[in-house]
């Protein structure tokens, strides 16, 4: 569903965007409409391909009032013409790939990305006849060198999961636009509070709503945002694929999103305090956080990001042993995958595993990754607890 950008302030948009009091009951909070079907006029079209934007609701896989409200709120925050939500971030990514790529096309994929997205491009896309080249997109020259006549899409992620490498979206967008190639940015780590890739020239933005946007670790979802006509095509495809978001999850995510700007400020404040603490810890050999002057791309972080988010990457001399200690001893921080929740989460990502199962890089890329990540790294997602409690928890667990 497409929207006007209703409010100037992002916090107002997060609260009121896409919703309003129920015209019949006056209910102030959005209704949760779980109905799978809607009473219709016999003349209505049954083809998803012929659905007008303002068509009445027919069946929840095609459209649902609660899901529409979430899409409008999201589009307003990301300043996108339109948003389409999916059952997960991965469903949004696959929907985008199917929309943009066909057999014989070429995808330029960032060499470091969320492992699931990386794995999708390792086997599934090539089996469908799509050529994939992995490059370090943080250097535009690598992307220039990889472009072929059949290149249709460049896929970047910033900050990149898990190493927090940044990509200059404006510089990359200038290149892709000049070549007639579409650019998608997975902005899950940054959220619309930290970065708005469409304003910098990207064509699509992907979010795992499971992370900061939902914010509470209780609902999986994904979203794709961009121009109205592009999103309309993806939406029709999504209806056929069937990976639609449950209205209940849409309602939970929307409720979480109402506090997104406030939460992101708190995530950033907590992450900076913990990152500074870790920098001084004798067992810690490296800390990477976009808000620290020691981040290798700190200048770009300050130029491009309006919030540094809550993700920290750190390394210790014996990561595998320290992972065991953290899993056994942490009392506040949960040793668990995922990120962006109000609860802090940490997980150790061994380099051999990631390279074997997910990244599958060229020898040069692998050498660069090993030099950067050593045997493995900790991905720490700072929640909304008091920083002093998080620091005390790490202090006793890393002792
Ligand atoms: N993109 C990023 C950066 C992620 O971290 C994840 C999941 O961790 C995804 C996409 C996939 O999202 P989901 O788990 O909602 O499918």
PDB file of C-alpha atoms in Angstrom, residues 91-220:
ATOM      1  CA  UNK A  91      11.109 -14.197   2.292  1.00  0.00           C
ATOM      2  CA  UNK A  92      11.506 -10.495   1.438  1.00  0.00           C
ATOM      3  CA  UNK A  93      15.006 -11.120   0.044  1.00  0.00           C
ATOM      4  CA  UNK A  94      13.868 -14.099  -2.034  1.00  0.00           C
ATOM      5  CA  UNK A  95      10.842 -12.115  -3.268  1.00  0.00           C
ATOM      6  CA  UNK A  96      13.202  -9.367  -4.418  1.00  0.00           C
ATOM      7  CA  UNK A  97      15.535 -11.818  -6.174  1.00  0.00           C
ATOM      8  CA  UNK A  98      12.647 -13.470  -8.006  1.00  0.00           C
ATOM      9  CA  UNK A  99      11.300 -10.068  -9.009  1.00  0.00           C
ATOM     10  CA  UNK A 100      14.612  -8.665 -10.273  1.00  0.00           C
ATOM     11  CA  UNK A 101      16.491 -11.711 -11.608  1.00  0.00           C
ATOM     12  CA  UNK A 102      15.815 -14.405 -14.172  1.00  0.00           C
ATOM     13  CA  UNK A 103      17.953 -17.136 -15.750  1.00  0.00           C
ATOM     14  CA  UNK A 104      20.879 -15.538 -17.594  1.00  0.00           C
ATOM     15  CA  UNK A 105      21.002 -12.438 -15.347  1.00  0.00           C
ATOM     16  CA  UNK A 106      23.942 -11.526 -13.142  1.00  0.00           C
ATOM     17  CA  UNK A 107      23.885 -10.502  -9.469  1.00  0.00           C
ATOM     18  CA  UNK A 108      26.731  -8.705  -7.697  1.00  0.00           C
ATOM     19  CA  UNK A 109      26.500  -9.816  -4.075  1.00  0.00           C
ATOM     20  CA  UNK A 110      28.394  -8.445  -1.101  1.00  0.00           C
ATOM     21  CA  UNK A 111      30.937 -11.033   0.056  1.00  0.00           C
ATOM     22  CA  UNK A 112      29.981 -10.515   3.710  1.00  0.00           C
ATOM     23  CA  UNK A 113      26.274 -10.551   4.476  1.00  0.00           C
ATOM     24  CA  UNK A 114      23.745 -12.159   6.768  1.00  0.00           C
ATOM     25  CA  UNK A 115      24.638 -15.865   6.440  1.00  0.00           C
ATOM     26  CA  UNK A 116      21.163 -16.844   5.201  1.00  0.00           C
ATOM     27  CA  UNK A 117      21.283 -14.335   2.352  1.00  0.00           C
ATOM     28  CA  UNK A 118      24.819 -15.477   1.500  1.00  0.00           C
ATOM     29  CA  UNK A 119      23.726 -19.118   1.423  1.00  0.00           C
ATOM     30  CA  UNK A 120      20.761 -18.314  -0.829  1.00  0.00           C
ATOM     31  CA  UNK A 121      23.131 -16.835  -3.382  1.00  0.00           C
ATOM     32  CA  UNK A 122      25.637 -19.720  -3.102  1.00  0.00           C
ATOM     33  CA  UNK A 123      23.399 -22.458  -4.466  1.00  0.00           C
ATOM     34  CA  UNK A 124      19.740 -21.555  -4.990  1.00  0.00           C
ATOM     35  CA  UNK A 125      20.241 -18.660  -7.404  1.00  0.00           C
ATOM     36  CA  UNK A 126      22.944 -20.389  -9.515  1.00  0.00           C
ATOM     37  CA  UNK A 127      20.684 -23.472  -9.760  1.00  0.00           C
ATOM     38  CA  UNK A 128      18.037 -21.143 -11.186  1.00  0.00           C
ATOM     39  CA  UNK A 129      20.503 -19.969 -13.851  1.00  0.00           C
ATOM     40  CA  UNK A 130      21.441 -16.675 -12.186  1.00  0.00           C
ATOM     41  CA  UNK A 131      25.165 -15.837 -12.223  1.00  0.00           C
ATOM     42  CA  UNK A 132      26.513 -14.524  -8.915  1.00  0.00           C
ATOM     43  CA  UNK A 133      29.762 -12.661  -8.258  1.00  0.00           C
ATOM     44  CA  UNK A 134      30.686 -11.896  -4.668  1.00  0.00           C
ATOM     45  CA  UNK A 135      32.671  -8.730  -4.029  1.00  0.00           C
ATOM     46  CA  UNK A 136      33.537  -6.465  -1.150  1.00  0.00           C
ATOM     47  CA  UNK A 137      30.984  -3.735  -1.953  1.00  0.00           C
ATOM     48  CA  UNK A 138      32.580  -1.326   0.518  1.00  0.00           C
ATOM     49  CA  UNK A 139      35.068  -0.550  -2.259  1.00  0.00           C
ATOM     50  CA  UNK A 140      33.140   0.739  -5.288  1.00  0.00           C
ATOM     51  CA  UNK A 141      36.078  -0.185  -7.534  1.00  0.00           C
ATOM     52  CA  UNK A 142      35.353  -3.879  -6.826  1.00  0.00           C
ATOM     53  CA  UNK A 143      31.783  -3.420  -8.013  1.00  0.00           C
ATOM     54  CA  UNK A 144      32.920  -1.550 -11.144  1.00  0.00           C
ATOM     55  CA  UNK A 145      35.265  -4.435 -11.969  1.00  0.00           C
ATOM     56  CA  UNK A 146      32.513  -7.041 -11.496  1.00  0.00           C
ATOM     57  CA  UNK A 147      29.894  -5.412 -13.736  1.00  0.00           C
ATOM     58  CA  UNK A 148      28.933  -7.428 -16.819  1.00  0.00           C
ATOM     59  CA  UNK A 149      26.480  -6.629 -19.632  1.00  0.00           C
ATOM     60  CA  UNK A 150      23.889  -8.878 -17.921  1.00  0.00           C
ATOM     61  CA  UNK A 151      24.292  -7.414 -14.405  1.00  0.00           C
ATOM     62  CA  UNK A 152      20.822  -6.536 -13.115  1.00  0.00           C
ATOM     63  CA  UNK A 153      21.211  -6.125  -9.372  1.00  0.00           C
ATOM     64  CA  UNK A 154      23.813  -5.142  -6.763  1.00  0.00           C
ATOM     65  CA  UNK A 155      23.114  -6.352  -3.216  1.00  0.00           C
ATOM     66  CA  UNK A 156      24.811  -4.519  -0.346  1.00  0.00           C
ATOM     67  CA  UNK A 157      24.438  -4.699   3.413  1.00  0.00           C
ATOM     68  CA  UNK A 158      25.503  -1.889   5.751  1.00  0.00           C
ATOM     69  CA  UNK A 159      26.570  -2.291   8.499  1.00  0.00           C
ATOM     70  CA  UNK A 160      27.373  -5.823   7.339  1.00  0.00           C
ATOM     71  CA  UNK A 161      26.492  -8.767   9.537  1.00  0.00           C
ATOM     72  CA  UNK A 162      28.625  -9.747  11.439  1.00  0.00           C
ATOM     73  CA  UNK A 163      31.764  -7.630  10.870  1.00  0.00           C
ATOM     74  CA  UNK A 164      30.052  -4.199  10.815  1.00  0.00           C
ATOM     75  CA  UNK A 165      31.823  -3.154   7.623  1.00  0.00           C
ATOM     76  CA  UNK A 166      30.132  -0.121   6.070  1.00  0.00           C
ATOM     77  CA  UNK A 167      29.243   0.595   2.464  1.00  0.00           C
ATOM     78  CA  UNK A 168      28.991   4.127   1.085  1.00  0.00           C
ATOM     79  CA  UNK A 169      25.442   3.917  -0.281  1.00  0.00           C
ATOM     80  CA  UNK A 170      25.495   7.269  -2.131  1.00  0.00           C
ATOM     81  CA  UNK A 171      28.721   6.358  -3.957  1.00  0.00           C
ATOM     82  CA  UNK A 172      27.434   2.902  -4.890  1.00  0.00           C
ATOM     83  CA  UNK A 173      24.065   4.300  -6.009  1.00  0.00           C
ATOM     84  CA  UNK A 174      25.775   6.839  -8.262  1.00  0.00           C
ATOM     85  CA  UNK A 175      27.542   3.948 -10.003  1.00  0.00           C
ATOM     86  CA  UNK A 176      24.534   1.624 -10.314  1.00  0.00           C
ATOM     87  CA  UNK A 177      22.287   4.430 -11.567  1.00  0.00           C
ATOM     88  CA  UNK A 178      24.805   5.385 -14.266  1.00  0.00           C
ATOM     89  CA  UNK A 179      24.861   1.743 -15.442  1.00  0.00           C
ATOM     90  CA  UNK A 180      21.105   1.132 -15.290  1.00  0.00           C
ATOM     91  CA  UNK A 181      21.555  -1.501 -12.549  1.00  0.00           C
ATOM     92  CA  UNK A 182      19.275  -1.729  -9.522  1.00  0.00           C
ATOM     93  CA  UNK A 183      20.743  -1.381  -6.028  1.00  0.00           C
ATOM     94  CA  UNK A 184      19.299  -3.046  -2.934  1.00  0.00           C
ATOM     95  CA  UNK A 185      20.561  -2.344   0.575  1.00  0.00           C
ATOM     96  CA  UNK A 186      19.863  -4.592   3.546  1.00  0.00           C
ATOM     97  CA  UNK A 187      19.536  -1.944   6.236  1.00  0.00           C
ATOM     98  CA  UNK A 188      18.443  -4.231   9.072  1.00  0.00           C
ATOM     99  CA  UNK A 189      21.350  -3.242  11.353  1.00  0.00           C
ATOM    100  CA  UNK A 190      20.922   0.499  10.792  1.00  0.00           C
ATOM    101  CA  UNK A 191      17.094   0.758  10.757  1.00  0.00           C
ATOM    102  CA  UNK A 192      15.453   3.868   9.217  1.00  0.00           C
ATOM    103  CA  UNK A 193      16.621   5.796  12.286  1.00  0.00           C
ATOM    104  CA  UNK A 194      20.280   5.232  11.396  1.00  0.00           C
ATOM    105  CA  UNK A 195      20.220   5.243   7.592  1.00  0.00           C
ATOM    106  CA  UNK A 196      17.741   5.800   4.779  1.00  0.00           C
ATOM    107  CA  UNK A 197      19.265   4.182   1.683  1.00  0.00           C
ATOM    108  CA  UNK A 198      16.463   5.292  -0.669  1.00  0.00           C
ATOM    109  CA  UNK A 199      17.254   8.942   0.079  1.00  0.00           C
ATOM    110  CA  UNK A 200      20.875   8.150  -0.845  1.00  0.00           C
ATOM    111  CA  UNK A 201      19.850   6.722  -4.224  1.00  0.00           C
ATOM    112  CA  UNK A 202      19.241   2.994  -3.608  1.00  0.00           C
ATOM    113  CA  UNK A 203      16.310   1.402  -5.422  1.00  0.00           C
ATOM    114  CA  UNK A 204      15.243  -1.032  -2.716  1.00  0.00           C
ATOM    115  CA  UNK A 205      15.677  -1.432   1.024  1.00  0.00           C
ATOM    116  CA  UNK A 206      15.357  -4.773   2.811  1.00  0.00           C
ATOM    117  CA  UNK A 207      14.622  -5.178   6.509  1.00  0.00           C
ATOM    118  CA  UNK A 208      14.347  -8.161   8.761  1.00  0.00           C
ATOM    119  CA  UNK A 209      11.468  -6.861  10.888  1.00  0.00           C
ATOM    120  CA  UNK A 210      12.406  -9.615  13.354  1.00  0.00           C
ATOM    121  CA  UNK A 211      15.225  -7.371  14.589  1.00  0.00           C
ATOM    122  CA  UNK A 212      15.099  -3.700  15.648  1.00  0.00           C
ATOM    123  CA  UNK A 213      11.826  -2.797  13.931  1.00  0.00           C
ATOM    124  CA  UNK A 214       9.801  -5.344  15.898  1.00  0.00           C
ATOM    125  CA  UNK A 215      12.331  -4.932  18.674  1.00  0.00           C
ATOM    126  CA  UNK A 216      11.102  -7.465  21.236  1.00  0.00           C
ATOM    127  CA  UNK A 217      12.164 -10.846  19.896  1.00  0.00           C
ATOM    128  CA  UNK A 218       8.634 -12.201  19.570  1.00  0.00           C
ATOM    129  CA  UNK A 219       7.691 -11.899  15.882  1.00  0.00           C
ATOM    130  CA  UNK A 220       9.456 -12.884  12.662  1.00  0.00           C
TER     131      UNK A 220
END
